[in-house]
Coordinates of C-alpha atoms in Angstrom, one line a residue:
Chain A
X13 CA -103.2 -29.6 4.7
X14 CA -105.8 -30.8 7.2
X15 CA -105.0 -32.8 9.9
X16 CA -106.0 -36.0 8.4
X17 CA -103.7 -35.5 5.7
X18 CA -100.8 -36.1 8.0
X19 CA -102.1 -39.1 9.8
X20 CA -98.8 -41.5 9.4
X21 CA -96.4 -44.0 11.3
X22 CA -92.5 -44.6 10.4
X23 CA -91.8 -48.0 12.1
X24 CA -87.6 -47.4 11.3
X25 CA -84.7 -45.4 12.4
X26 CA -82.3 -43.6 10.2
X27 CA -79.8 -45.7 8.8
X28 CA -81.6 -48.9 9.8
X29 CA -80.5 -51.9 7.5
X30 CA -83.6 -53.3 5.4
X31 CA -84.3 -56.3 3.7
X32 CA -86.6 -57.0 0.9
X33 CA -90.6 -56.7 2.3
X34 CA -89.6 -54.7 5.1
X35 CA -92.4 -52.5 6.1
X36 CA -90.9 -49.1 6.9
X37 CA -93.8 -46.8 7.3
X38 CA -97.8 -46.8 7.5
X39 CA -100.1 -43.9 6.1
X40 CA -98.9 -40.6 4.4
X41 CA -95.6 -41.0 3.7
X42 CA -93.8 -40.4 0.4
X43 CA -91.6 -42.9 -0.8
X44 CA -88.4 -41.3 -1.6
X45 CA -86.9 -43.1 -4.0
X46 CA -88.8 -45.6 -6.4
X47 CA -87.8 -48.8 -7.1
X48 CA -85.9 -49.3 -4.4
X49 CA -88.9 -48.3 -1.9
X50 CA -92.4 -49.3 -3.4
X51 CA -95.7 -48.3 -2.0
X52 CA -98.1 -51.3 -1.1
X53 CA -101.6 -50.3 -0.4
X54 CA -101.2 -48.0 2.7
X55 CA -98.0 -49.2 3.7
X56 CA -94.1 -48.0 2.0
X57 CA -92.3 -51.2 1.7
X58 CA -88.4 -51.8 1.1
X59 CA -87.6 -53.4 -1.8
X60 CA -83.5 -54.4 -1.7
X61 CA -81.1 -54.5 1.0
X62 CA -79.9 -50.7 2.1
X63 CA -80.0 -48.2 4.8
X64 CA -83.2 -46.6 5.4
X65 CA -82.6 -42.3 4.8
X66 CA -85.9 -40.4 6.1
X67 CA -85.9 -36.8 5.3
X68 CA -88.2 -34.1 6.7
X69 CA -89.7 -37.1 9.2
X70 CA -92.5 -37.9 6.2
X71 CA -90.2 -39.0 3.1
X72 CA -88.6 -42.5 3.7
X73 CA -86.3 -43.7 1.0
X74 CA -83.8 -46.7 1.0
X75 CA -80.1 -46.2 0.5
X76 CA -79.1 -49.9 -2.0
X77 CA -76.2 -51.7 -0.3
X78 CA -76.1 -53.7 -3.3
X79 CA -77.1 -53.0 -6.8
X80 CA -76.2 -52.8 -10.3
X81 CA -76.1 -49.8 -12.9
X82 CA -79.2 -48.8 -14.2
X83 CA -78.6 -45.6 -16.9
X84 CA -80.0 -42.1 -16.2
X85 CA -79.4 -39.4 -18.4
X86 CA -77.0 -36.8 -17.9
X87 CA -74.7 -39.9 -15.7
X88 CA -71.0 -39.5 -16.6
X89 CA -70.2 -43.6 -17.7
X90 CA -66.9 -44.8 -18.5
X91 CA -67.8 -47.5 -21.3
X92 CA -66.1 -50.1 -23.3
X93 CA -66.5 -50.5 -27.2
X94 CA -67.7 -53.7 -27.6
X95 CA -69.4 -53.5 -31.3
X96 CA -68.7 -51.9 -34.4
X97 CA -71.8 -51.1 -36.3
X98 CA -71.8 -49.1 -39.7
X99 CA -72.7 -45.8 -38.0
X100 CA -72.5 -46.1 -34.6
X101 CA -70.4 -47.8 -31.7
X102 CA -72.1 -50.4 -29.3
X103 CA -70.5 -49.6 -25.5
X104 CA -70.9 -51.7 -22.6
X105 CA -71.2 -49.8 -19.7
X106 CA -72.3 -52.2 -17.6
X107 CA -75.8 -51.8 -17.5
X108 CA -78.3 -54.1 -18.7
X109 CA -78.8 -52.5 -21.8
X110 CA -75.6 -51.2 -24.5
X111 CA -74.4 -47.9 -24.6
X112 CA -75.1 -47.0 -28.5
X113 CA -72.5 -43.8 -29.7
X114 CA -73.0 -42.4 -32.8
X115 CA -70.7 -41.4 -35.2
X116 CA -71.3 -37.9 -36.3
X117 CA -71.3 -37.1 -32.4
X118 CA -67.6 -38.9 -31.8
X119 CA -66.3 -37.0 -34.8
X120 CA -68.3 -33.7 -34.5
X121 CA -69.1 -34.1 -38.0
X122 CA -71.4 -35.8 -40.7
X123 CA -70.1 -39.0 -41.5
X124 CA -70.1 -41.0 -45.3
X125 CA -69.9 -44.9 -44.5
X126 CA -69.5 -45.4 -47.7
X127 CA -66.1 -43.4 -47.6
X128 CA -64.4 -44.2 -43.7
X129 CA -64.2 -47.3 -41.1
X130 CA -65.0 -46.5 -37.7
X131 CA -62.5 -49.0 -36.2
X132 CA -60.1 -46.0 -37.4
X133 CA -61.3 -44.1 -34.6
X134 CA -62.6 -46.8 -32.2
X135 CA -61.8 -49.7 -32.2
X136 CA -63.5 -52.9 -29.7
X137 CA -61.5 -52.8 -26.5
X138 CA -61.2 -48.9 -26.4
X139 CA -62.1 -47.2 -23.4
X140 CA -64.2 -43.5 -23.3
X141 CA -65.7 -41.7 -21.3
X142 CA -69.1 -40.2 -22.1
X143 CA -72.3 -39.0 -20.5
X144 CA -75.7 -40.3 -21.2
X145 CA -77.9 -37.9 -23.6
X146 CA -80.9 -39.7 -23.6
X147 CA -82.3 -42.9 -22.1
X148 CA -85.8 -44.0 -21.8
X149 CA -87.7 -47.3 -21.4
X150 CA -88.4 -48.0 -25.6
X151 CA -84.4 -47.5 -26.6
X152 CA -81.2 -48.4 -26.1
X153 CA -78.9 -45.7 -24.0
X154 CA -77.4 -43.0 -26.2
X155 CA -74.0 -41.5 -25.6
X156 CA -72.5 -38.5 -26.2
X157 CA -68.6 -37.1 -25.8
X158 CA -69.2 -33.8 -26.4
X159 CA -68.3 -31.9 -23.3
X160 CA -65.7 -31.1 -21.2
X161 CA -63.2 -34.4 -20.0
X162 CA -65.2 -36.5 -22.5
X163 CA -64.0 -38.6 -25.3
X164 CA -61.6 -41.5 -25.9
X165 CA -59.2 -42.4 -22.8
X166 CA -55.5 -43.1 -23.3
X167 CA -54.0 -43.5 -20.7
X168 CA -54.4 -44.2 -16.7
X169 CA -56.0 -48.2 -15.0
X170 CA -59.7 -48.8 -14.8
X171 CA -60.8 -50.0 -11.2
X172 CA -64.5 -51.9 -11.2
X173 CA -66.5 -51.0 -8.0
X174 CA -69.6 -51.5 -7.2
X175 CA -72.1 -49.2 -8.4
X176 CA -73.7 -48.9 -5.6
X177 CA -70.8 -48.0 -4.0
X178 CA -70.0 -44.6 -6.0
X179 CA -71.8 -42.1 -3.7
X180 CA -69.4 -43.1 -1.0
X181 CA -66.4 -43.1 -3.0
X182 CA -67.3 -39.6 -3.5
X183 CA -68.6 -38.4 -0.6
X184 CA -69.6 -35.7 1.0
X185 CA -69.5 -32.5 -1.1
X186 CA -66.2 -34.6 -3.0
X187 CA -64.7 -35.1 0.5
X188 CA -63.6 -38.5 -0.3
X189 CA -62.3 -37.9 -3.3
X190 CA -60.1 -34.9 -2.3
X191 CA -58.9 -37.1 0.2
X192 CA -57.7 -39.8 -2.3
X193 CA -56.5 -37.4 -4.5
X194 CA -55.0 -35.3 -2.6
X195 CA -53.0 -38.1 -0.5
X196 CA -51.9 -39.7 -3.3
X197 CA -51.7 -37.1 -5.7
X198 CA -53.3 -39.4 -8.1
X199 CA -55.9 -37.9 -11.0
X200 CA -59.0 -40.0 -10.3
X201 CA -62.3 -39.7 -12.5
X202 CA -65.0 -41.8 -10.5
X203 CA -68.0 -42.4 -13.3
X204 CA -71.2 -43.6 -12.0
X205 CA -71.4 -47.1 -13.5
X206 CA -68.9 -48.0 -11.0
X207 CA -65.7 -47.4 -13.3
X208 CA -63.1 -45.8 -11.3
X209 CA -60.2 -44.0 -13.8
X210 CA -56.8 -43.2 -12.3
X211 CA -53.7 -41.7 -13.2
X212 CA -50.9 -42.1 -10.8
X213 CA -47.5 -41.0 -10.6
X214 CA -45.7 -44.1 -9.4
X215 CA -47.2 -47.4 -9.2
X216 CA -47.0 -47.4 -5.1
X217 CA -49.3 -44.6 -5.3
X218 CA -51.6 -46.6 -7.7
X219 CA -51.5 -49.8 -5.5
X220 CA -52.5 -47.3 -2.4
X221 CA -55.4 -45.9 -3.9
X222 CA -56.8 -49.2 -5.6
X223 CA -56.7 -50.9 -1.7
X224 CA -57.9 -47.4 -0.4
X225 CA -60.5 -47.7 -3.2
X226 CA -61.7 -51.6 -1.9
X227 CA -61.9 -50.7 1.6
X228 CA -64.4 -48.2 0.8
X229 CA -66.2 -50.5 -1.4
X230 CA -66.2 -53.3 1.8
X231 CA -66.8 -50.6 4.2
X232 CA -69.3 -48.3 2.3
X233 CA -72.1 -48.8 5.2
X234 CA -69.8 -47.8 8.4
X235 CA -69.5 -43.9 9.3
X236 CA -66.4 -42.2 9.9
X237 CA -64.9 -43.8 6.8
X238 CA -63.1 -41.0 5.5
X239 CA -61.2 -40.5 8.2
X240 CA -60.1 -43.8 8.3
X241 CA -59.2 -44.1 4.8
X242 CA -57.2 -40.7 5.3
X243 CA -55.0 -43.2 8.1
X244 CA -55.4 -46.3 5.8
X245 CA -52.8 -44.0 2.9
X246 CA -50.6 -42.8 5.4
X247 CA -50.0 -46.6 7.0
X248 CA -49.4 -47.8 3.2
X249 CA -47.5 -45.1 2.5
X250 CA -45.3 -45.8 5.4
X251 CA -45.5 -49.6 5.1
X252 CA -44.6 -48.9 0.8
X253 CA -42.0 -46.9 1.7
X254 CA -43.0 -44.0 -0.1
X255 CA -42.6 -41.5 2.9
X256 CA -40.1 -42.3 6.0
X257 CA -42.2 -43.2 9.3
X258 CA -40.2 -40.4 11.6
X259 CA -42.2 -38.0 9.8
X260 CA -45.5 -38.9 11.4
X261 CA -44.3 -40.9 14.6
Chain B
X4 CA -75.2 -96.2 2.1
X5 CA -77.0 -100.0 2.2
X6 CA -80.0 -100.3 0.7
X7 CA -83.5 -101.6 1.9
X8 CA -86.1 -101.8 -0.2
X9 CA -88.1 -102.1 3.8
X10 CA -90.0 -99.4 4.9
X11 CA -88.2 -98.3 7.9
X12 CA -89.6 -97.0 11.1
X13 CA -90.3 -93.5 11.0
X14 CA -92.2 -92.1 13.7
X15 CA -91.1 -93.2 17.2
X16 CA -93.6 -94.1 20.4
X17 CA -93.1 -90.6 21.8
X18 CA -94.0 -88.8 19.0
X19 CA -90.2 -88.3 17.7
X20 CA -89.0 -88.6 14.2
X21 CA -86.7 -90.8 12.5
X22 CA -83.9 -88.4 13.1
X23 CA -85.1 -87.4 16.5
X24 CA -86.8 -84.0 15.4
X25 CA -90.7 -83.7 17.0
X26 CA -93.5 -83.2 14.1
X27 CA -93.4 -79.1 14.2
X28 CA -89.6 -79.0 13.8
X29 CA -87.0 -77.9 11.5
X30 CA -83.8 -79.5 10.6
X31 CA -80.9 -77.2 11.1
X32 CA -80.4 -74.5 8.5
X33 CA -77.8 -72.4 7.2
X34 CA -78.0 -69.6 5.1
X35 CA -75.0 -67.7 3.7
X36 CA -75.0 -64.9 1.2
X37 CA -72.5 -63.5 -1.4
X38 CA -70.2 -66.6 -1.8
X39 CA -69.4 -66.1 -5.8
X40 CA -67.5 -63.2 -7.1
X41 CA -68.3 -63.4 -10.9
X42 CA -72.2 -63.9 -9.7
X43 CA -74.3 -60.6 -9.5
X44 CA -75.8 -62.6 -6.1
X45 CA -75.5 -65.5 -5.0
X46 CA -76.0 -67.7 -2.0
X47 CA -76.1 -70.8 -0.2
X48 CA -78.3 -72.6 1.7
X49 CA -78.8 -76.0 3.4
X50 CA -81.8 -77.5 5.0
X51 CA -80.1 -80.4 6.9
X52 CA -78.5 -82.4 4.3
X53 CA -79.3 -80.6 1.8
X54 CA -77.4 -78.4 0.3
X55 CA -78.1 -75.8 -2.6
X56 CA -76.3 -73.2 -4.6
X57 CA -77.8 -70.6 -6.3
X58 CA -76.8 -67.9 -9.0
X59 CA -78.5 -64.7 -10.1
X60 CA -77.0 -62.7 -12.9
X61 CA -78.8 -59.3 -14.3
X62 CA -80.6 -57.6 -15.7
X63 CA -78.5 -58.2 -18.6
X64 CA -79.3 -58.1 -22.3
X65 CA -81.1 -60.9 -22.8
X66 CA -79.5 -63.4 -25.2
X67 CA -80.7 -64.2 -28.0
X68 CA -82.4 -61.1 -28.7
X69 CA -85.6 -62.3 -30.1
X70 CA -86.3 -64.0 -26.3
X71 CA -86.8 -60.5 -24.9
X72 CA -90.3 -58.9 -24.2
X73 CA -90.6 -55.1 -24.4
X74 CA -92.8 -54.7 -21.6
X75 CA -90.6 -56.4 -18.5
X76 CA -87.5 -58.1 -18.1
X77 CA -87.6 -61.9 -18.6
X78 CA -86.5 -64.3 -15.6
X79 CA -84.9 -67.6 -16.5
X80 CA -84.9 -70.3 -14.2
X81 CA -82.3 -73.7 -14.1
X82 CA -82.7 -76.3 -11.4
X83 CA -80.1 -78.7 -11.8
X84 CA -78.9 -81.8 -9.6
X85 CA -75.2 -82.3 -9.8
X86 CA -74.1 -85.4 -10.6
X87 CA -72.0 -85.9 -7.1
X88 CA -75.3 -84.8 -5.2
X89 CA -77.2 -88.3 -4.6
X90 CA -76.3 -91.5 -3.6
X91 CA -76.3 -92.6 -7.2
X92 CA -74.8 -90.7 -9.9
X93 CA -77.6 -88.8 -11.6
X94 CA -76.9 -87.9 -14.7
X95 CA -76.0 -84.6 -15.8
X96 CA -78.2 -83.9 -18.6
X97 CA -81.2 -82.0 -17.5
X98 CA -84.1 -84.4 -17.1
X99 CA -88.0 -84.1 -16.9
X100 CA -88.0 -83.6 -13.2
X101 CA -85.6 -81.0 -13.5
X102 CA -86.8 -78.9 -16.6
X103 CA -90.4 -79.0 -14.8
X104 CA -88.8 -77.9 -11.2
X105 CA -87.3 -75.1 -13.5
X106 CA -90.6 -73.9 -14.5
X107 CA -92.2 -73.9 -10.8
X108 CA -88.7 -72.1 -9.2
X109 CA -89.5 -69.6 -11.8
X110 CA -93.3 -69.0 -11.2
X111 CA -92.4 -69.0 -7.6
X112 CA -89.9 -66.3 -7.9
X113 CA -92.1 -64.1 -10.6
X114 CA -94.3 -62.5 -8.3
X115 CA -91.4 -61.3 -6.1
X116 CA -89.4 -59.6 -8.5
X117 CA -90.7 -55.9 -10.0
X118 CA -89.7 -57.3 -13.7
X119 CA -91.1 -53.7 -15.4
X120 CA -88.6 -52.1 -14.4
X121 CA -86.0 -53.5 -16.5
X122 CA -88.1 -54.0 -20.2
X123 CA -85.7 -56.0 -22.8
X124 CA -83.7 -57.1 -20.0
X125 CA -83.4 -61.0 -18.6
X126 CA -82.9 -61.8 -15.2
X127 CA -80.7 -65.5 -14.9
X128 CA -81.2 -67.6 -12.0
X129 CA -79.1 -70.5 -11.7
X130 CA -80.1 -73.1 -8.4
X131 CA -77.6 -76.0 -8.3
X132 CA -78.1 -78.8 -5.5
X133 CA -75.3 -80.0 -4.4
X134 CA -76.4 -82.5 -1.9
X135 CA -80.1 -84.2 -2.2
X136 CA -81.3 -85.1 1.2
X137 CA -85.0 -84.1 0.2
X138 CA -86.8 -80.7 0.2
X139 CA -84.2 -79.2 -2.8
X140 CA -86.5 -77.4 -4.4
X141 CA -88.0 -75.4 -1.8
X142 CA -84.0 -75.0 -0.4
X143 CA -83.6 -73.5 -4.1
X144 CA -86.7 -71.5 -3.8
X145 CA -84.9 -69.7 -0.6
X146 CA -81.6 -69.6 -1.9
X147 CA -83.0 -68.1 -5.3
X148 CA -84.6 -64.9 -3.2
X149 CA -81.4 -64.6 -1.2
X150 CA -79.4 -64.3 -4.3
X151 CA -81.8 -62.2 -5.7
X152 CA -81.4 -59.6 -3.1
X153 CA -77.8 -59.8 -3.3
X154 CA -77.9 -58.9 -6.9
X155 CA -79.7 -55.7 -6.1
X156 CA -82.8 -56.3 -7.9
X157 CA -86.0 -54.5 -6.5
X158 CA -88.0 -57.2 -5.0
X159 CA -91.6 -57.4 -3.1
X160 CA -90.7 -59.4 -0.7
X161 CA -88.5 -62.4 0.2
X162 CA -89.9 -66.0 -1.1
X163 CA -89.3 -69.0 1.5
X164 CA -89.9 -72.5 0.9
X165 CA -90.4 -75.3 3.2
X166 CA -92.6 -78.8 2.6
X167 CA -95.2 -80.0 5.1
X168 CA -96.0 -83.4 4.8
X169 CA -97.5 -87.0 6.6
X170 CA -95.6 -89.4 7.5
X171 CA -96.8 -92.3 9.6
X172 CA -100.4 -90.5 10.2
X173 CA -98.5 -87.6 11.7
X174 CA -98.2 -83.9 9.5
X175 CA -94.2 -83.0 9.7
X176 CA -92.5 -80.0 8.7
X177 CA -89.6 -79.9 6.5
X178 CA -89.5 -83.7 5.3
X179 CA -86.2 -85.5 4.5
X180 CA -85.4 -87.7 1.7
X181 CA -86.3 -91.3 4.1
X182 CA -89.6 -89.4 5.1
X183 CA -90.6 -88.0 1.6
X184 CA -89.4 -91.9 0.0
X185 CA -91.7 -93.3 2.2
X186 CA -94.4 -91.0 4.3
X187 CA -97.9 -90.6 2.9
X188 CA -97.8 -87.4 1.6
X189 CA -95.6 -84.5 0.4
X190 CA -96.3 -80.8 0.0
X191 CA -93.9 -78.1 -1.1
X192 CA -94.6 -74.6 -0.2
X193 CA -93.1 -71.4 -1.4
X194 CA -94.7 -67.7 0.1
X195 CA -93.9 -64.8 0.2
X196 CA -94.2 -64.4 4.0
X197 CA -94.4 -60.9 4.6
X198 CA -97.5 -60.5 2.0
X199 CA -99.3 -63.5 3.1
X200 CA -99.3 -64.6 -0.7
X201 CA -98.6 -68.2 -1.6
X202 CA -96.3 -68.9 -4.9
X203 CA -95.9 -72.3 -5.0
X204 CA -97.9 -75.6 -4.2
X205 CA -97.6 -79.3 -5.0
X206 CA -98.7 -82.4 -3.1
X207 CA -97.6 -85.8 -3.7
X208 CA -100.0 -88.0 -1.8
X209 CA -103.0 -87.8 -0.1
X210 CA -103.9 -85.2 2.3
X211 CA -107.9 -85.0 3.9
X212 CA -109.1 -81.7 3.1
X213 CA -108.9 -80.7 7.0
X214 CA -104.9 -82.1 7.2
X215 CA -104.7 -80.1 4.0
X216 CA -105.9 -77.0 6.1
X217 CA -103.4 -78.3 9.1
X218 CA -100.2 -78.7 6.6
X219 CA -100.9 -75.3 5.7
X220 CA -101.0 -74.1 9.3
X221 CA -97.2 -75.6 9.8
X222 CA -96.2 -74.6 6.6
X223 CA -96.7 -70.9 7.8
X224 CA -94.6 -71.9 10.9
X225 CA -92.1 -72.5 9.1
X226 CA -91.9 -70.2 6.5
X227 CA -91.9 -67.1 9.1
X228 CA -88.7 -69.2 10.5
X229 CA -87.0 -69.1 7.4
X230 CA -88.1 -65.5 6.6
X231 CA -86.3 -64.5 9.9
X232 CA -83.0 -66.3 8.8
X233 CA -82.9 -64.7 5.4
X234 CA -83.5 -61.5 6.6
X235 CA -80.9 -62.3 9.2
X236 CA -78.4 -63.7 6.4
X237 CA -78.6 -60.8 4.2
X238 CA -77.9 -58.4 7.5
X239 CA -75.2 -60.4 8.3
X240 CA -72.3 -59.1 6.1
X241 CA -73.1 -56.1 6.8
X242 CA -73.4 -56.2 11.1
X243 CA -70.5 -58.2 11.1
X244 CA -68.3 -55.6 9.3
X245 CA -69.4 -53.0 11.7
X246 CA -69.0 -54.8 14.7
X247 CA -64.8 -55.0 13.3
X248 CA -64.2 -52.1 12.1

């Protein structure tokens, strides 16, 4: 690289909150992550509201503070059948576009339409979890449950988050998520369109984790969060009676 | 509210307006983001008097099917007045002011939003004036970008809007509904202000082509003031929530 390669200015901090049109950066700089930071002629310009995240002091990308789902293959989504179609399901999982789920890949086998009903095995209403096999910009997101954890859920209460939100509800290297699981002893499957699945042994626990859950959701931008969150269970779980006060005080 | 069909006095001796405002100035304006749950983003904003509601939902699948375009998403675009919102109740029905007001919200906002990257998919904006006390459309215009933003969807830039106008001889910024009624001239602007690019013009009334250069001038005032309180409406929620916890 010669020197004029590397000719650049970044006019933000770390972690700076951005708006729309904000200019964050002049010259050589690679725009981390497209669409939500856009390059404009020579200057990288923020396209949503979000945190500013510069890596390696030459890459600027934009952290969303708000945002919806958009699909990416190989994202774990917990959808809901919305449409029966003869060979396939229609799932929304709260994107803009349906989830479609064949068949032959929910069964693991060729299937006659002539011969079964799918509302035997799903019907509209049903919840699964799946991961996306293939998406592009021509078709419609396909699903798959083949996998480990996949398939049709049971059991357990669906909690709605914003997407945007997910990376902090799982922190870390998980550290969020062993803390909510492992206060509460709750099972909890986060999915990336902002679907939170839990299973909970008592419904106390449950109506911790759901607050813990919203707090993290309203607090996502704030650091130190999973500390406080850690605090947040043990006040409930005092205030709940679930475990006696003299313990901790 | 009596009525006089007399022009009233609208420019004072020292140069003051009908409300007490000089020529260059703006009437008080709030801006507040994220007021309705089942929205995607929404917000509300009030120029004076005016006040305006506005809805975004998407990208969604766009509904019926055959609307969508396989290239970008679709944006959609209601104005509406409500009934309650002028001295006389306005029918609810959309009318021909409001369906063309629809179209130019819309173009306004089209160059803001990066519509490729959501092909199939429609983008719903819904701007709902509650209170008429003139300049509703650009006060949609701003509320519509705000909501936007809250909704998450990539955007350029922020789009303002803010009339210039002449009343009494005298170019004023951000007219009211006595000063539109009876001044010589009215001119909505829209802009996107960090780009420099201009997405919405009308004029009602007659402007010399130098005033015309003049209004513009003001209009750009104004508009970097209302790009500072948007930016500083959608930061709120989130400085406010640090400063507490």
């Amino acid at each position: 690289m010669s020197e004029e390669e590397v000719k650049y200015k970044i006019y933000v901090n770390s972690r700076d909150l951005v708006t729309p049109g904000d200019i964050l950066a002049e010259g050589n700089v690679e725009a981390l992550n497209y669409p939500y930071v856009i390059k404009e002629g020579n200057y990288v310009v923020s396209t949503v509201v979000g945190l500013v995240d510069i890596q390696n002091n030459n890459k600027v990308g934009v952290i969303p503070l708000e945002g919806f789902y958009y699909p990416k293959e190989g994202d774990m989504v917990i959808g809901i059948v919305e449409e029966i179609g003869v060979t396939h399901w229609e799932v929304n999982i709260r994107a803009p576009y349906k989830g479609v789920l064949t068949a032959s890949d929910f069964l693991g086998r060729p299937f006659n339409p002539a011969q079964e009903d799918l509302s035997k095995y799903l019907n509209v209403g049903d919840v699964i979890i799946a991961k996306i096999e293939s998406f592009d910009r021509t078709r419609d997101p396909l699903l798959t449950v083949k996998g480990k954890d996949l398939g049709k859920v049971t059991e357990g209460t669906i909690i709605e988050v914003d997407p945007s939100r997910v990376p902090r509800i799982i922190g870390k290297k998980k550290s969020m998520l062993n803390v909510l699981t492992s206060e509460t002893g709750c099972n909890v499957v986060v999915a990336q369109n902002g679907r939170v699945l839990i299973k909970c042994p008592s419904e106390e626990l449950e109506a911790i984790l759901i607050l813990a859950i919203k707090k993290i959701e309203r607090e996502a931008h704030t650091s130190g969060l999973t500390e406080r969150i850690r605090e947040f269970i043990l006040e409930q779980k005092i205030l709940r009676g679930v475990i006696k006060s003299d313990k901790v005080l | 509210m009596t009525k006089s069909y007399e022009k009233p006095k609208l420019m004072s001796e020292d140069g003051k307006r009908h409300d007490g405002r000089l020529p260059e100035d703006l009437r008080p304006i709030k801006m507040e983001v994220g007021i309705l749950k089942n929205a995607s983003g929404s917000a509300l904003v009030e120029y004076g008097g005016t006040k305006v509601i506005a809805a975004v939902y998407g990208p969604r699948e766009a509904q019926p099917k055959h609307i969508s375009i396989p290239t970008r998403a679709i944006i959609r675009c209601r104005y509406h007045m409500a009934p309650f919102s002028t001295h006389e109740r306005k029918s609810p029905a959309p009318s021909r002011r409001e369906i063309e007001l629809s179209k130019v919200i819309r173009e306004a906002l089209e160059p803001a939003i990066i519509s490729e990257l959501y092909p199939k998919a429609s983008i719903d904006v819904f701007i709902e004036v509650l209170n008429a006390d003139g300049g509703t459309r650009t006060a949609g215009v701003t509320a519509a970008a705000l909501a936007l933003a809250d909704a998450g969807i990539p955007m350029r830039d922020l789009v303002a809007g803010i009339a210039v106008g002449k009343v009494e001889g005298v170019l004023v910024l951000d007219l009211d509904e006595l000063e539109d009624m009876y001044g010589e001239a009215d001119m909505p602007i829209a802009a996107m202000p960090g780009k420099g690019v201009i997405t919405l013009l009308q004029l009602n009334g007659v402007l010399t082509p130098e005033e015309f250069e003049e209004a513009l001038q003001l209009a750009w005032k104004g508009l970097k003031k209302i790009y500072e309180l948007q930016k500083e409406a959608l930061k709120k929620r989130y400085t406010e929530l640090s400063i507490e916890s």
